[in-house]
């Protein structure tokens, strides 16, 4: 029993680390643009398929394919925000969030039109699981974990050390003052759309590497992604990481007492439980 | 000083009508002027338009009528960042720092429009405000009210402005902290930075300023030498408590 629980904890920690990547994407967009962009779901799918094309059609290894997933999803995110969501913003954050749901459904159908409904898998070498102390872990899972950690380290370094990252945090903190200090809010909006949706795409491919992909890859994950961001504190990057670990471990641990069919309820329950005690999430709403 | 003791050429606000919406007139034909290197304070009752005047100069509010010029450049219609580039730095009354960022990061953002000068200016500004130098890694939200106001002023000085617009910097501060803040305002002005100081604390503001404007209902009610206004019986009765 102890080994089983430890295995679930390990699986949950790894799932949570991967979930953190798109959750950071959602939360940085919220921190700067002040709306929950549910189109993170379709951009996760687009990233997963862009990585699939790079990996399967063009024969690229996983690492370069992940970069393609980030870039394609980021560029699509930049274009869709500029052309579709930006006009909604004047109507308020609820209208824009609803617009993002419509956008995500539209984009998923574009992917379905292009690739069909079939489940697809990446071209990965078959490797035996590693075993230690009675626990099992796949080499691909470890590689995914390493990629997720590297992506998180990169985003933290970007926010902490670069001029654009600091400007992004300044806009998240106080947009009016940031404008007075000379920060161009339009440039920051474009940067955050690219980075946020790029992370969603990267996360989509990481989710797909663990299983398979289809046009609903992002849609199935969005509740967990949203729950991770909200539980950690919507708008807080470290909060998204903490929230993703809570959701990832919670979903796995629920298997001890619940059927896997109820796994998705964990996100809802976590939102209810955390927000009842801490309405601003575990780490509040500070961008960084 | 120019003709009829009206300062010319540096900052000039002429017949400005402005408010938060097109129908809203808070400033109702305001005239205001300031010479290079002066401290001019603006006092008046709540709702007189003191803060609106600063926001209009800083480009946060576009006037529906009138002219605003700084060193012969028209400021009307310019976005705030372009006005900052011209040498006018605005320090809002509230929400004037980035709370989750460190003191150093706040200063970096303060100098955002002149990134090449940031390292050198950072050293100069921290030398001027030792209270900040000791807390350079602290998040701005952890500073006291007085320290936060000093940080807000220091951020504005990162771009070496010629004109500083300070909106009620002593609001909410304990008397000792307010006194220290006014000392800093004097010190900044000694470096030939002109200052427009909007204040509720009329006695301190008149003590610091060279000249003063008294605003009532969006117009200039009185203006003149700060010392003369401070000794005027009517001003003393209304604004200085006797």
Short mmCIF file of C-alpha atoms in Angstrom, two decimals:
data_model
loop_
_atom_site.label_atom_id
_atom_site.label_comp_id
_atom_site.label_asym_id
_atom_site.label_seq_id
_atom_site.Cartn_x
_atom_site.Cartn_y
_atom_site.Cartn_z
CA UNK A 1 0.00 0.00 0.00
CA UNK A 2 2.81 2.39 0.91
CA UNK A 3 4.57 1.66 -2.38
CA UNK A 4 1.31 2.21 -4.26
CA UNK A 5 0.80 5.59 -2.60
CA UNK A 6 4.42 6.57 -3.24
CA UNK A 7 3.95 5.58 -6.90
CA UNK A 8 0.82 7.76 -7.11
CA UNK A 9 2.68 10.64 -5.46
CA UNK A 10 5.54 10.31 -7.94
CA UNK A 11 3.14 10.12 -10.90
CA UNK A 12 1.20 13.08 -9.54
CA UNK A 13 4.32 15.20 -9.04
CA UNK A 14 5.43 14.50 -12.62
CA UNK A 15 1.94 15.13 -14.04
CA UNK A 16 1.72 18.34 -11.99
CA UNK A 17 5.09 19.58 -13.25
CA UNK A 18 3.95 19.11 -16.85
CA UNK A 19 0.55 20.69 -16.08
CA UNK A 20 2.40 23.70 -14.65
CA UNK A 21 3.68 24.70 -18.10
CA UNK A 22 0.30 25.53 -19.73
CA UNK A 23 -0.97 26.78 -16.34
CA UNK A 24 1.87 29.36 -16.33
CA UNK A 25 0.79 30.29 -19.87
CA UNK A 26 -2.78 30.89 -18.70
CA UNK A 27 -1.71 32.81 -15.61
CA UNK A 28 0.79 35.17 -17.33
CA UNK A 29 -1.87 36.10 -19.88
CA UNK A 30 -4.32 36.75 -17.03
CA UNK A 31 -1.73 38.79 -15.09
CA UNK A 32 -1.16 41.18 -17.99
CA UNK A 33 -4.38 41.17 -20.03
CA UNK A 34 -6.74 40.56 -17.10
CA UNK A 35 -8.94 37.87 -18.59
CA UNK A 36 -8.96 34.07 -18.39
CA UNK A 37 -7.98 33.02 -21.89
CA UNK A 38 -9.59 29.61 -22.37
CA UNK A 39 -8.07 29.46 -25.85
CA UNK A 40 -5.07 28.01 -23.99
CA UNK A 41 -6.88 24.70 -24.67
CA UNK A 42 -6.78 24.96 -28.46
CA UNK A 43 -3.23 26.34 -28.41
CA UNK A 44 -2.16 23.31 -26.38
CA UNK A 45 -3.69 21.17 -29.13
CA UNK A 46 -2.02 23.24 -31.86
CA UNK A 47 1.34 22.87 -30.10
CA UNK A 48 0.80 19.13 -29.74
CA UNK A 49 0.06 18.81 -33.49
CA UNK A 50 2.86 21.16 -34.55
CA UNK A 51 5.25 19.02 -32.50
CA UNK A 52 3.70 15.90 -34.05
CA UNK A 53 4.33 17.21 -37.59
CA UNK A 54 7.91 18.13 -36.68
CA UNK A 55 8.52 14.80 -34.96
CA UNK A 56 6.64 12.33 -37.19
CA UNK A 57 6.49 14.03 -40.59
CA UNK A 58 9.89 15.71 -40.52
CA UNK A 59 11.64 13.21 -38.26
CA UNK A 60 12.89 15.73 -35.70
CA UNK A 61 13.80 14.43 -32.25
CA UNK A 62 11.63 15.43 -29.29
CA UNK A 63 13.68 18.44 -28.17
CA UNK A 64 13.63 20.36 -31.49
CA UNK A 65 9.99 19.31 -31.98
CA UNK A 66 9.15 20.86 -28.59
CA UNK A 67 10.71 24.12 -29.78
CA UNK A 68 8.53 23.95 -32.92
CA UNK A 69 5.46 23.33 -30.70
CA UNK A 70 6.31 26.44 -28.64
CA UNK A 71 6.96 28.66 -31.66
CA UNK A 72 3.91 27.60 -33.69
CA UNK A 73 1.50 27.87 -30.75
CA UNK A 74 3.08 31.20 -29.76
CA UNK A 75 2.72 32.64 -33.25
CA UNK A 76 -0.87 31.41 -33.57
CA UNK A 77 -1.55 32.89 -30.11
CA UNK A 78 -0.08 36.22 -31.18
CA UNK A 79 -2.19 36.26 -34.36
CA UNK A 80 -5.45 35.15 -32.73
CA UNK A 81 -5.09 37.67 -29.90
CA UNK A 82 -4.33 40.48 -32.31
CA UNK A 83 -7.06 39.63 -34.81
CA UNK A 84 -9.82 38.03 -32.74
CA UNK A 85 -9.57 38.65 -28.99
CA UNK A 86 -8.21 42.22 -28.93
CA UNK A 87 -11.45 43.75 -30.26
CA UNK A 88 -13.35 41.97 -27.43
CA UNK A 89 -11.22 43.54 -24.69
CA UNK A 90 -13.04 46.90 -24.78
CA UNK A 91 -16.25 45.03 -23.89
CA UNK A 92 -14.77 43.72 -20.63
CA UNK A 93 -13.05 40.64 -19.28
CA UNK A 94 -16.13 38.38 -19.19
CA UNK A 95 -16.94 39.04 -22.86
CA UNK A 96 -13.30 38.44 -23.78
CA UNK A 97 -13.18 35.19 -21.79
CA UNK A 98 -16.36 34.00 -23.55
CA UNK A 99 -14.82 35.06 -26.87
CA UNK A 100 -11.79 32.91 -26.01
CA UNK A 101 -14.09 29.86 -25.53
CA UNK A 102 -15.56 30.47 -29.00
CA UNK A 103 -12.03 30.86 -30.37
CA UNK A 104 -10.87 27.61 -28.80
CA UNK A 105 -13.80 25.68 -30.32
CA UNK A 106 -13.08 27.23 -33.72
CA UNK A 107 -9.36 26.42 -33.61
CA UNK A 108 -9.98 22.84 -32.47
CA UNK A 109 -12.22 22.35 -35.47
CA UNK A 110 -9.52 23.74 -37.75
CA UNK A 111 -7.17 21.09 -36.31
CA UNK A 112 -9.88 18.43 -36.76
CA UNK A 113 -10.38 19.52 -40.39
CA UNK A 114 -6.66 19.28 -41.06
CA UNK A 115 -5.80 16.09 -39.15
CA UNK A 116 -9.09 14.24 -38.56
CA UNK A 117 -10.25 12.71 -35.28
CA UNK A 118 -7.76 9.84 -35.09
CA UNK A 119 -5.56 9.37 -32.07
CA UNK A 120 -1.92 9.95 -32.98
CA UNK A 121 1.28 9.12 -31.18
CA UNK A 122 4.74 10.63 -31.40
CA UNK A 123 7.63 8.72 -32.88
CA UNK A 124 9.38 7.74 -29.67
CA UNK A 125 11.91 4.98 -29.08
CA UNK A 126 10.55 2.09 -27.02
CA UNK A 127 12.31 1.97 -23.68
CA UNK A 128 11.90 -0.18 -20.63
CA UNK A 129 10.66 1.57 -17.43
CA UNK A 130 13.21 2.18 -14.73
CA UNK A 131 12.54 0.59 -11.36
CA UNK A 132 13.83 1.64 -7.97
CA UNK A 133 12.60 0.88 -4.44
CA UNK A 134 9.55 -0.80 -5.89
CA UNK A 135 8.62 2.35 -7.90
CA UNK A 136 8.37 2.52 -11.67
CA UNK A 137 9.17 5.48 -13.94
CA UNK A 138 9.48 5.70 -17.72
CA UNK A 139 12.56 7.34 -19.30
CA UNK A 140 10.21 9.43 -21.47
CA UNK A 141 8.40 10.64 -18.33
CA UNK A 142 11.74 11.74 -16.90
CA UNK A 143 12.62 13.53 -20.14
CA UNK A 144 9.21 15.26 -20.11
CA UNK A 145 9.80 16.27 -16.50
CA UNK A 146 13.21 17.69 -17.40
CA UNK A 147 11.75 19.63 -20.34
CA UNK A 148 8.95 21.02 -18.14
CA UNK A 149 11.45 22.06 -15.46
CA UNK A 150 13.72 23.67 -18.08
CA UNK A 151 10.74 25.56 -19.56
CA UNK A 152 9.76 26.79 -16.10
CA UNK A 153 13.33 27.83 -15.30
CA UNK A 154 13.46 29.71 -18.61
CA UNK A 155 10.21 31.57 -17.95
CA UNK A 156 11.33 32.46 -14.41
CA UNK A 157 14.68 33.71 -15.76
CA UNK A 158 12.87 35.67 -18.49
CA UNK A 159 10.63 37.38 -15.91
CA UNK A 160 13.43 37.99 -13.40
CA UNK A 161 16.33 39.08 -15.57
CA UNK A 162 15.20 40.44 -18.94
CA UNK A 163 13.97 43.93 -19.72
CA UNK A 164 10.87 42.53 -21.47
CA UNK A 165 10.13 40.20 -18.54
CA UNK A 166 10.41 42.99 -15.98
CA UNK A 167 8.25 45.24 -18.15
CA UNK A 168 5.67 42.44 -18.29
CA UNK A 169 5.67 42.18 -14.48
CA UNK A 170 5.38 45.95 -14.19
CA UNK A 171 2.29 45.96 -16.44
CA UNK A 172 0.84 43.08 -14.41
CA UNK A 173 1.45 45.05 -11.19
CA UNK A 174 0.26 48.49 -12.27
CA UNK A 175 -0.59 49.07 -15.95
CA UNK A 176 -1.21 52.82 -15.60
CA UNK A 177 2.11 53.47 -13.89
CA UNK A 178 3.87 51.21 -16.41
CA UNK A 179 2.48 53.40 -19.21
CA UNK A 180 3.70 56.56 -17.47
CA UNK A 181 7.17 55.02 -17.20
CA UNK A 182 7.25 54.47 -20.95
CA UNK A 183 6.29 50.81 -21.28
CA UNK A 184 4.27 50.20 -24.42
CA UNK A 185 1.27 48.14 -23.33
CA UNK A 186 0.61 46.94 -26.89
CA UNK A 187 4.10 45.46 -27.18
CA UNK A 188 3.71 43.78 -23.79
CA UNK A 189 0.29 42.38 -24.78
CA UNK A 190 1.85 40.86 -27.90
CA UNK A 191 4.81 39.47 -25.96
CA UNK A 192 2.58 37.88 -23.32
CA UNK A 193 0.27 36.38 -25.96
CA UNK A 194 3.26 34.81 -27.72
CA UNK A 195 4.94 33.53 -24.56
CA UNK A 196 1.71 32.41 -22.85
CA UNK A 197 0.34 30.52 -25.84
CA UNK A 198 3.82 29.18 -26.64
CA UNK A 199 3.88 27.64 -23.16
CA UNK A 200 0.38 26.25 -23.75
CA UNK A 201 1.64 24.63 -26.98
CA UNK A 202 4.72 23.26 -25.27
CA UNK A 203 2.53 21.89 -22.48
CA UNK A 204 0.17 20.35 -25.05
CA UNK A 205 3.03 18.43 -26.61
CA UNK A 206 4.30 17.30 -23.20
CA UNK A 207 0.81 15.98 -22.38
CA UNK A 208 0.77 14.20 -25.74
CA UNK A 209 4.20 12.64 -25.25
CA UNK A 210 2.83 10.85 -22.22
CA UNK A 211 -0.19 9.42 -24.07
CA UNK A 212 -1.59 10.26 -27.53
CA UNK A 213 -2.96 13.37 -29.18
CA UNK A 214 -6.21 14.23 -30.94
CA UNK A 215 -8.10 17.51 -31.56
CA UNK A 216 -9.49 17.43 -28.00
CA UNK A 217 -6.09 17.08 -26.27
CA UNK A 218 -6.20 20.65 -24.97
CA UNK A 219 -9.92 20.65 -24.26
CA UNK A 220 -9.60 17.64 -21.96
CA UNK A 221 -6.77 19.31 -20.05
CA UNK A 222 -8.24 22.80 -19.72
CA UNK A 223 -10.15 22.11 -16.49
CA UNK A 224 -6.97 20.90 -14.78
CA UNK A 225 -4.98 23.81 -16.26
CA UNK A 226 -7.56 26.35 -15.14
CA UNK A 227 -7.85 24.71 -11.71
CA UNK A 228 -4.05 24.80 -11.29
CA UNK A 229 -3.92 28.53 -12.12
CA UNK A 230 -6.90 29.40 -9.89
CA UNK A 231 -5.83 27.25 -6.94
CA UNK A 232 -2.31 28.75 -7.00
CA UNK A 233 -3.65 32.29 -7.42
CA UNK A 234 -4.73 33.41 -10.90
CA UNK A 235 -2.05 35.81 -12.12
CA UNK A 236 0.77 34.34 -10.03
CA UNK A 237 3.49 32.36 -11.86
CA UNK A 238 4.82 30.54 -8.76
CA UNK A 239 1.18 30.03 -7.82
CA UNK A 240 0.54 28.22 -11.11
CA UNK A 241 3.40 25.83 -10.31
CA UNK A 242 2.12 25.19 -6.78
CA UNK A 243 -1.46 24.85 -8.04
CA UNK A 244 -0.40 22.42 -10.79
CA UNK A 245 1.37 20.23 -8.23
CA UNK A 246 -1.72 20.28 -6.00
CA UNK A 247 -3.96 19.30 -8.93
CA UNK A 248 -1.52 16.76 -10.38
CA UNK A 249 -0.96 14.99 -7.06
CA UNK A 250 -4.63 15.37 -6.08
CA UNK A 251 -5.82 13.76 -9.32
CA UNK A 252 -3.45 10.82 -8.88
CA UNK A 253 -4.16 10.37 -5.17
CA UNK A 254 -7.91 10.38 -5.85
CA UNK A 255 -7.35 7.00 -7.52
CA UNK A 256 -6.82 5.49 -4.05
CA UNK A 257 -10.48 5.99 -3.22
CA UNK A 258 -12.21 6.85 -6.49
CA UNK A 259 -12.66 5.33 -9.92
CA UNK A 260 -10.54 7.04 -12.64
CA UNK A 261 -13.84 8.31 -14.10
CA UNK A 262 -14.08 10.80 -11.22
CA UNK A 263 -10.54 12.07 -11.60
CA UNK A 264 -11.59 15.30 -13.34
CA UNK A 265 -13.75 16.19 -10.31
CA UNK A 266 -10.54 16.81 -8.35
CA UNK A 267 -9.99 20.12 -10.18
CA UNK A 268 -13.45 21.37 -9.24
CA UNK A 269 -13.11 20.20 -5.65
CA UNK A 270 -9.67 21.81 -5.34
CA UNK A 271 -11.02 25.14 -6.64
CA UNK A 272 -13.92 24.97 -4.18
CA UNK A 273 -11.77 23.95 -1.23
CA UNK A 274 -8.89 26.39 -1.74
CA UNK A 275 -11.00 29.39 -2.69
CA UNK A 276 -13.26 28.89 0.32
CA UNK A 277 -10.23 29.20 2.60
CA UNK A 278 -8.08 31.55 0.47
CA UNK A 279 -10.21 33.46 -2.08
CA UNK A 280 -7.08 34.72 -3.89
CA UNK A 281 -5.53 31.27 -4.20
CA UNK A 282 -2.60 29.73 -2.35
CA UNK A 283 -0.01 32.36 -3.32
CA UNK A 284 -2.31 35.30 -4.02
CA UNK A 285 -2.28 37.19 -7.30
CA UNK A 286 1.21 38.60 -7.55
CA UNK A 287 2.61 38.06 -11.01
CA UNK A 288 5.95 36.83 -9.78
CA UNK B 1 9.85 85.87 -14.97
CA UNK B 2 8.04 87.26 -17.96
CA UNK B 3 5.65 90.12 -18.52
CA UNK B 4 3.39 90.94 -15.51
CA UNK B 5 5.30 88.47 -13.30
CA UNK B 6 3.99 85.49 -15.28
CA UNK B 7 6.75 82.91 -15.85
CA UNK B 8 7.28 82.23 -19.52
CA UNK B 9 8.41 79.38 -21.66
CA UNK B 10 9.01 76.46 -19.28
CA UNK B 11 5.59 75.04 -18.36
CA UNK B 12 2.54 76.95 -19.40
CA UNK B 13 -1.08 75.86 -19.01
CA UNK B 14 -3.51 78.19 -20.75
CA UNK B 15 -7.30 78.18 -20.47
CA UNK B 16 -7.45 74.42 -19.95
CA UNK B 17 -10.79 72.66 -19.67
CA UNK B 18 -10.49 68.98 -18.70
CA UNK B 19 -12.20 66.16 -16.85
CA UNK B 20 -12.45 62.40 -16.70
CA UNK B 21 -15.14 62.24 -19.41
CA UNK B 22 -16.03 64.53 -22.31
CA UNK B 23 -18.99 65.96 -20.39
CA UNK B 24 -17.07 66.28 -17.14
CA UNK B 25 -15.39 69.67 -16.55
CA UNK B 26 -13.19 69.60 -13.48
CA UNK B 27 -10.72 72.18 -14.78
CA UNK B 28 -12.79 75.09 -16.08
CA UNK B 29 -10.41 77.31 -17.98
CA UNK B 30 -7.34 77.02 -15.78
CA UNK B 31 -4.20 79.09 -16.28
CA UNK B 32 -0.97 77.99 -14.67
CA UNK B 33 2.72 78.61 -15.29
CA UNK B 34 6.05 77.57 -13.86
CA UNK B 35 9.63 78.67 -14.46
CA UNK B 36 12.68 76.41 -14.67
CA UNK B 37 13.98 75.46 -11.22
CA UNK B 38 10.93 76.66 -9.29
CA UNK B 39 8.84 74.83 -6.74
CA UNK B 40 5.23 75.79 -7.18
CA UNK B 41 2.63 74.32 -4.89
CA UNK B 42 -1.03 73.91 -5.72
CA UNK B 43 -3.45 73.91 -2.82
CA UNK B 44 -7.21 74.05 -2.55
CA UNK B 45 -10.25 72.22 -1.25
CA UNK B 46 -11.12 68.65 -2.26
CA UNK B 47 -12.51 68.51 -5.79
CA UNK B 48 -10.87 71.78 -6.83
CA UNK B 49 -8.99 70.02 -9.64
CA UNK B 50 -5.47 69.85 -8.16
CA UNK B 51 -4.79 66.21 -9.07
CA UNK B 52 -6.65 66.62 -12.36
CA UNK B 53 -4.23 69.43 -13.26
CA UNK B 54 -1.23 67.12 -12.79
CA UNK B 55 -2.87 64.24 -14.67
CA UNK B 56 -3.67 66.58 -17.54
CA UNK B 57 -0.09 67.84 -17.74
CA UNK B 58 1.19 64.24 -17.54
CA UNK B 59 -1.02 63.15 -20.44
CA UNK B 60 -3.36 60.86 -18.51
CA UNK B 61 -6.27 63.21 -19.26
CA UNK B 62 -6.65 64.99 -22.60
CA UNK B 63 -8.06 68.50 -22.23
CA UNK B 64 -11.13 69.36 -24.27
CA UNK B 65 -9.90 72.94 -24.60
CA UNK B 66 -6.78 74.98 -23.98
CA UNK B 67 -3.03 74.62 -24.42
CA UNK B 68 -0.25 73.04 -22.39
CA UNK B 69 3.34 73.68 -23.44
CA UNK B 70 6.61 72.51 -21.92
CA UNK B 71 9.70 74.27 -23.27
CA UNK B 72 7.61 75.26 -26.30
CA UNK B 73 6.52 71.67 -27.01
CA UNK B 74 2.76 71.17 -26.94
CA UNK B 75 1.87 68.34 -24.55
CA UNK B 76 -1.80 68.11 -25.56
CA UNK B 77 -2.59 64.74 -27.11
CA UNK B 78 0.82 63.20 -26.36
CA UNK B 79 0.80 59.81 -24.59
CA UNK B 80 2.29 59.84 -21.07
CA UNK B 81 5.49 58.05 -22.16
CA UNK B 82 6.25 60.77 -24.75
CA UNK B 83 5.69 63.45 -22.11
CA UNK B 84 8.10 61.57 -19.81
CA UNK B 85 10.65 61.52 -22.67
CA UNK B 86 10.40 65.32 -22.92
CA UNK B 87 11.57 65.59 -19.29
CA UNK B 88 8.31 65.72 -17.32
CA UNK B 89 8.05 63.03 -14.63
CA UNK B 90 4.76 62.44 -12.85
CA UNK B 91 4.44 60.78 -9.44
CA UNK B 92 0.83 59.75 -8.71
CA UNK B 93 -0.59 60.06 -5.21
CA UNK B 94 -1.40 56.35 -4.89
CA UNK B 95 -0.32 53.18 -6.64
CA UNK B 96 2.93 54.91 -7.52
CA UNK B 97 5.28 51.92 -7.20
CA UNK B 98 5.23 48.33 -8.48
CA UNK B 99 4.49 46.48 -5.21
CA UNK B 100 5.69 42.99 -6.12
CA UNK B 101 8.97 44.23 -7.62
CA UNK B 102 12.12 45.00 -5.65
CA UNK B 103 13.39 48.54 -5.03
CA UNK B 104 16.10 47.99 -7.67
CA UNK B 105 13.59 46.69 -10.21
CA UNK B 106 11.29 49.63 -9.53
CA UNK B 107 14.17 51.98 -10.24
CA UNK B 108 15.01 50.08 -13.44
CA UNK B 109 11.43 50.49 -14.64
CA UNK B 110 11.64 54.14 -13.58
CA UNK B 111 14.47 54.51 -16.10
CA UNK B 112 12.80 52.33 -18.74
CA UNK B 113 12.88 54.98 -21.47
CA UNK B 114 16.65 55.50 -21.04
CA UNK B 115 18.04 51.99 -20.47
CA UNK B 116 21.65 52.90 -21.27
CA UNK B 117 21.70 55.39 -18.39
CA UNK B 118 20.09 53.07 -15.83
CA UNK B 119 23.25 51.64 -14.17
CA UNK B 120 24.79 55.08 -13.65
CA UNK B 121 21.53 56.72 -12.56
CA UNK B 122 20.77 53.83 -10.21
CA UNK B 123 24.02 54.55 -8.35
CA UNK B 124 23.30 58.29 -8.19
CA UNK B 125 19.71 57.85 -7.06
CA UNK B 126 20.59 55.28 -4.39
CA UNK B 127 23.34 57.59 -3.14
CA UNK B 128 20.77 60.39 -2.85
CA UNK B 129 18.28 58.19 -0.99
CA UNK B 130 20.27 55.97 1.42
CA UNK B 131 17.03 54.63 2.92
CA UNK B 132 16.43 52.89 -0.42
CA UNK B 133 20.03 51.73 -0.80
CA UNK B 134 19.65 49.70 2.39
CA UNK B 135 16.53 48.01 1.06
CA UNK B 136 17.37 47.56 -2.59
CA UNK B 137 16.35 43.88 -2.64
CA UNK B 138 13.14 44.40 -0.66
CA UNK B 139 9.80 44.21 -2.47
CA UNK B 140 8.21 47.66 -2.67
CA UNK B 141 5.11 46.38 -0.86
CA UNK B 142 7.21 45.80 2.26
CA UNK B 143 8.34 49.46 2.52
CA UNK B 144 6.76 51.94 4.91
CA UNK B 145 4.49 54.65 3.51
CA UNK B 146 7.24 57.25 3.62
CA UNK B 147 9.80 54.95 2.02
CA UNK B 148 7.32 54.10 -0.70
CA UNK B 149 6.80 57.80 -1.50
CA UNK B 150 10.56 58.29 -1.62
CA UNK B 151 10.85 55.28 -3.96
CA UNK B 152 8.15 56.77 -6.19
CA UNK B 153 10.09 60.04 -6.35
CA UNK B 154 13.37 58.19 -6.93
CA UNK B 155 11.79 56.26 -9.83
CA UNK B 156 10.76 59.56 -11.40
CA UNK B 157 14.32 60.92 -10.99
CA UNK B 158 15.78 57.95 -12.90
CA UNK B 159 15.05 59.76 -16.18
CA UNK B 160 16.72 63.02 -15.00
CA UNK B 161 13.55 65.08 -15.43
CA UNK B 162 13.55 68.85 -15.62
CA UNK B 163 10.06 68.96 -14.16
CA UNK B 164 8.64 66.76 -11.42
CA UNK B 165 4.89 66.58 -10.82
CA UNK B 166 4.21 65.39 -7.25
CA UNK B 167 0.62 64.55 -6.32
CA UNK B 168 0.09 64.78 -2.56
CA UNK B 169 3.31 62.98 -1.61
CA UNK B 170 2.68 63.46 2.13
CA UNK B 171 -0.84 61.99 2.09
CA UNK B 172 -1.21 59.37 4.80
CA UNK B 173 2.28 59.89 6.24
CA UNK B 174 3.09 60.48 9.90
CA UNK B 175 4.30 64.07 10.54
CA UNK B 176 7.95 63.00 10.95
CA UNK B 177 7.87 61.01 7.68
CA UNK B 178 6.16 63.92 5.90
CA UNK B 179 8.86 66.30 7.19
CA UNK B 180 11.61 64.00 5.85
CA UNK B 181 9.81 63.81 2.54
CA UNK B 182 9.61 67.60 2.20
CA UNK B 183 13.34 67.78 2.97
CA UNK B 184 13.92 65.40 0.07
CA UNK B 185 11.71 67.57 -2.16
CA UNK B 186 13.88 70.59 -1.31
CA UNK B 187 17.04 68.58 -1.98
CA UNK B 188 15.78 67.44 -5.38
CA UNK B 189 14.90 71.01 -6.27
CA UNK B 190 18.43 72.16 -5.39
CA UNK B 191 19.53 70.11 -8.43
CA UNK B 192 17.50 72.51 -10.58
CA UNK B 193 14.56 70.17 -10.98
CA UNK B 194 11.39 72.26 -11.15
CA UNK B 195 8.54 70.85 -9.07
CA UNK B 196 4.78 71.20 -9.13
CA UNK B 197 3.63 70.07 -5.70
CA UNK B 198 -0.04 69.34 -5.13
CA UNK B 199 -0.70 69.13 -1.40
CA UNK B 200 -3.42 68.98 1.22
CA UNK B 201 -0.79 69.87 3.80
CA UNK B 202 -0.94 73.58 2.91
CA UNK B 203 1.41 74.92 5.60
CA UNK B 204 4.25 72.53 4.64
CA UNK B 205 3.65 73.08 0.94
CA UNK B 206 3.74 76.87 1.28
CA UNK B 207 6.90 76.59 3.39
CA UNK B 208 8.65 74.56 0.68
CA UNK B 209 7.39 76.39 -2.41
CA UNK B 210 8.59 79.53 -4.18
CA UNK B 211 5.14 80.33 -5.49
CA UNK B 212 1.66 78.93 -4.98
CA UNK B 213 -1.64 78.62 -6.75
CA UNK B 214 -4.90 78.26 -4.90
CA UNK B 215 -7.47 76.36 -6.93
CA UNK B 216 -11.19 76.58 -6.28
CA UNK B 217 -13.74 74.81 -8.48
CA UNK B 218 -11.37 74.22 -11.36
CA UNK B 219 -10.03 77.75 -11.61
CA UNK B 220 -7.17 79.72 -10.08
CA UNK B 221 -8.57 81.63 -7.14
CA UNK B 222 -5.29 83.18 -5.98
CA UNK B 223 -1.63 82.91 -6.95
CA UNK B 224 1.60 84.55 -5.91
CA UNK B 225 4.71 84.24 -3.78
CA UNK B 226 4.27 81.34 -1.36
CA UNK B 227 5.58 83.36 1.58
CA UNK B 228 3.09 86.19 0.92
CA UNK B 229 0.18 83.78 0.59
CA UNK B 230 1.20 81.98 3.78
CA UNK B 231 0.92 85.25 5.70
CA UNK B 232 -2.36 86.31 4.08
CA UNK B 233 -5.04 86.33 6.82
CA UNK B 234 -7.74 84.84 4.56
CA UNK B 235 -5.49 82.04 3.36
CA UNK B 236 -4.38 81.37 6.92
CA UNK B 237 -8.00 81.16 8.06
CA UNK B 238 -9.14 78.82 5.27
CA UNK B 239 -6.13 76.59 4.72
CA UNK B 240 -3.80 76.94 7.68
CA UNK B 241 -6.24 76.69 10.54
CA UNK B 242 -6.03 80.28 11.70
#
